[in-house]
């Protein structure tokens, strides 16, 4: 889960459009119609003229009781300043005329109060009641706010931290942060930190908790900088910004500060991120827990994202305070309309200084296309995101159940956090889209009141958009499929998923360009000007569908299909630049007189720049009096006409004698352990190859621990516990653009599960100590391994393993 933060000046000051004084003749209702002298709304605070402003005529600032800051023209500010609940409009007019230098009539004052100040919630109603305050509600504002500390608590909490902004201390912290960041990123690296965090889930939970804490501490930076500059911070809390949970701090009072003070407030959160990074390095230096370095990396990522001026993060406020234009978002519309050729520029654009207007215009021209492109891609990618989220939630829920059954509370916490992290951005995206649709529809409805022609046109526009959404989201075979690791995820891929571009697959009668073809060297290749007909043969199954089984190009026969009680992982790769994993995990119960189960892993490759991995893991539990035990554990890895490829096969087998009747406790522990192993089968593509082997050995030891008596002292006439391992590897390769996957499994008759896990293609496999890349045919030094592990014993009437193989995907030839 990603936690963001934002100081609470998101809406920016509201602005009155009055820029000139009314005529001295007076307009509006007569003075004698006023029942009582006008009075300011209780809690209104006059902040004075904005400093460092980008306006030609700097506005004055007023803060309402609800915390909203309002910009007023000098005239309106003078009128509001003169209103005290005792002065009549005539007295207010006289006072303002003296200060403003132009004569104001009592009717002018009354008009300004009725049409300008009262709608802004700054002046009480005519009957003396408090006005209803309408707060700005922009589309990109923070939603679902929950106040954690009120202004009084915030001031007490942040008072001690204000001392951290002493200039000398700031320099020391920033230098230390730069040195630590450079060392971690360019010398130490984050590989060991990532491995340790995911290898020890408790550390991953600690990293997650501290990262959330640092996001809240970021807000302390804004509030403390506000206190250091002499302003008063307001409430602190949490909410939802765009699609992420976010912390916020109300630093509206910082508008009373100068430009340097406001910039200090804007950057105070990032400074506190640097403090967290330096503190975590100090803890790492003491404990040497590499996982803590991930917290430093998280601080760097958060700081980079916060500096982006595109949405209302810290970078947005930095740009606003540098230009002296605090309401950047509200100027998008006026700026775009002022750029239309032949149209008179709007006052909201011309009221800025020339350099400030240039900066704001450049910002608008960058942000609008980016927001539109982001919106379009969000709509087009939503089906794939939903499919991926559902697949991930199902996978995490399965793993959570396995951890719960095994009593692994830390694992349960990690899985629960993973589910929350997946669901939150999806729900946030749906919320943003729903609110956008509602805002647009209501805006069109209001703007077309009394204009039937325009309303009909708006209705057609809405129907067209609805049809487009239906077309983009209509379920089909591939639209809601989960995102795969080998996909690039480019803009073109997103458009292709929505149907804007055609895929690379051929269809009957289709004419395409740019496809790779093989042409005889004795003939002249075709060109665009002189095309030639070609016959394309696509393998078909009996039902007429294209087959996914690769062609057999190797100079030896395909391995035979696994028999009853056997387990086989077979990865055959003939696709250039692809990754292929085949994983087969099986738990077999054997109660016959002969145990001859085989466990096989074969990885065969004939391609360029490809990775091919086969992993077979079999556990044979003997519950009878086996007279003969000759299990076989075989692995083979072969490269044939293969350039720059990695081919790896791993076969691990455990044969163990166990009691015919297991205790309920042992059976429950075995069930929970096998569920963990099943979950692991679906994630082997995310691990280095040496870690797969060590993890399987660890699982073997855990299974042995369930039957200590059998593992330690074999009983007369029983088989001896046996572990067999066979691994084959070929030289490594480089990059992986595409992949496929398949699975094999074995199902026991007793309900104890054989594993069938679909393995998604993962990162580039790596094997320490492997040889440099080579070409040609490379055969494994481990063609076949048989491990006899038995002695003669009492006769059993019926024999054999009581399990049959269940092929899945493309694992069975």
mmCIF file of C-alpha atoms in Angstrom, residues 1-3 197-198 200-212 244-245 392-393 396-397 399-400 403 408-425:
data_model
loop_
_atom_site.group_PDB
_atom_site.id
_atom_site.type_symbol
_atom_site.label_atom_id
_atom_site.label_comp_id
_atom_site.label_asym_id
_atom_site.label_seq_id
_atom_site.Cartn_x
_atom_site.Cartn_y
_atom_site.Cartn_z
ATOM 1 C CA UNK A 1 0.000 0.000 0.000
ATOM 2 C CA UNK A 2 1.286 3.408 -0.895
ATOM 3 C CA UNK A 3 0.637 6.257 1.522
ATOM 4 C CA UNK A 197 12.633 -8.300 3.772
ATOM 5 C CA UNK A 198 10.773 -10.898 1.715
ATOM 6 C CA UNK A 200 11.643 -12.660 6.751
ATOM 7 C CA UNK A 201 8.022 -11.426 6.626
ATOM 8 C CA UNK A 202 8.288 -9.850 10.073
ATOM 9 C CA UNK A 203 10.910 -7.437 8.764
ATOM 10 C CA UNK A 204 8.661 -6.658 5.811
ATOM 11 C CA UNK A 205 5.863 -5.723 8.226
ATOM 12 C CA UNK A 206 8.300 -3.525 10.175
ATOM 13 C CA UNK A 207 9.354 -1.779 6.937
ATOM 14 C CA UNK A 208 5.719 -1.243 6.020
ATOM 15 C CA UNK A 209 4.796 0.218 9.416
ATOM 16 C CA UNK A 210 7.794 2.564 9.501
ATOM 17 C CA UNK A 211 7.031 3.713 5.951
ATOM 18 C CA UNK A 212 3.490 4.654 6.989
ATOM 19 C CA UNK A 244 -4.204 6.617 -2.457
ATOM 20 C CA UNK A 245 -4.699 7.155 1.263
ATOM 21 C CA UNK A 392 -3.870 -11.131 -7.067
ATOM 22 C CA UNK A 393 -6.567 -11.023 -4.389
ATOM 23 C CA UNK A 396 -3.192 -13.700 -1.672
ATOM 24 C CA UNK A 397 -6.393 -15.025 -0.096
ATOM 25 C CA UNK A 399 -1.873 -17.905 0.730
ATOM 26 C CA UNK A 400 -3.533 -16.168 3.690
ATOM 27 C CA UNK A 403 -0.686 -19.164 6.640
ATOM 28 C CA UNK A 408 1.869 -18.113 10.774
ATOM 29 C CA UNK A 409 0.455 -14.830 12.111
ATOM 30 C CA UNK A 410 3.177 -12.734 10.499
ATOM 31 C CA UNK A 411 2.395 -14.292 7.137
ATOM 32 C CA UNK A 412 -1.303 -13.604 7.706
ATOM 33 C CA UNK A 413 -0.533 -9.928 8.390
ATOM 34 C CA UNK A 414 1.599 -9.649 5.250
ATOM 35 C CA UNK A 415 -1.099 -11.250 3.082
ATOM 36 C CA UNK A 416 -3.817 -9.045 4.564
ATOM 37 C CA UNK A 417 -1.747 -5.929 3.870
ATOM 38 C CA UNK A 418 -1.182 -7.158 0.323
ATOM 39 C CA UNK A 419 -4.936 -7.509 -0.221
ATOM 40 C CA UNK A 420 -5.529 -3.987 1.094
ATOM 41 C CA UNK A 421 -2.722 -2.610 -1.077
ATOM 42 C CA UNK A 422 -4.312 -4.201 -4.166
ATOM 43 C CA UNK A 423 -7.885 -3.149 -3.423
ATOM 44 C CA UNK A 424 -7.318 0.486 -2.419
ATOM 45 C CA UNK A 425 -6.011 1.854 -5.733
#
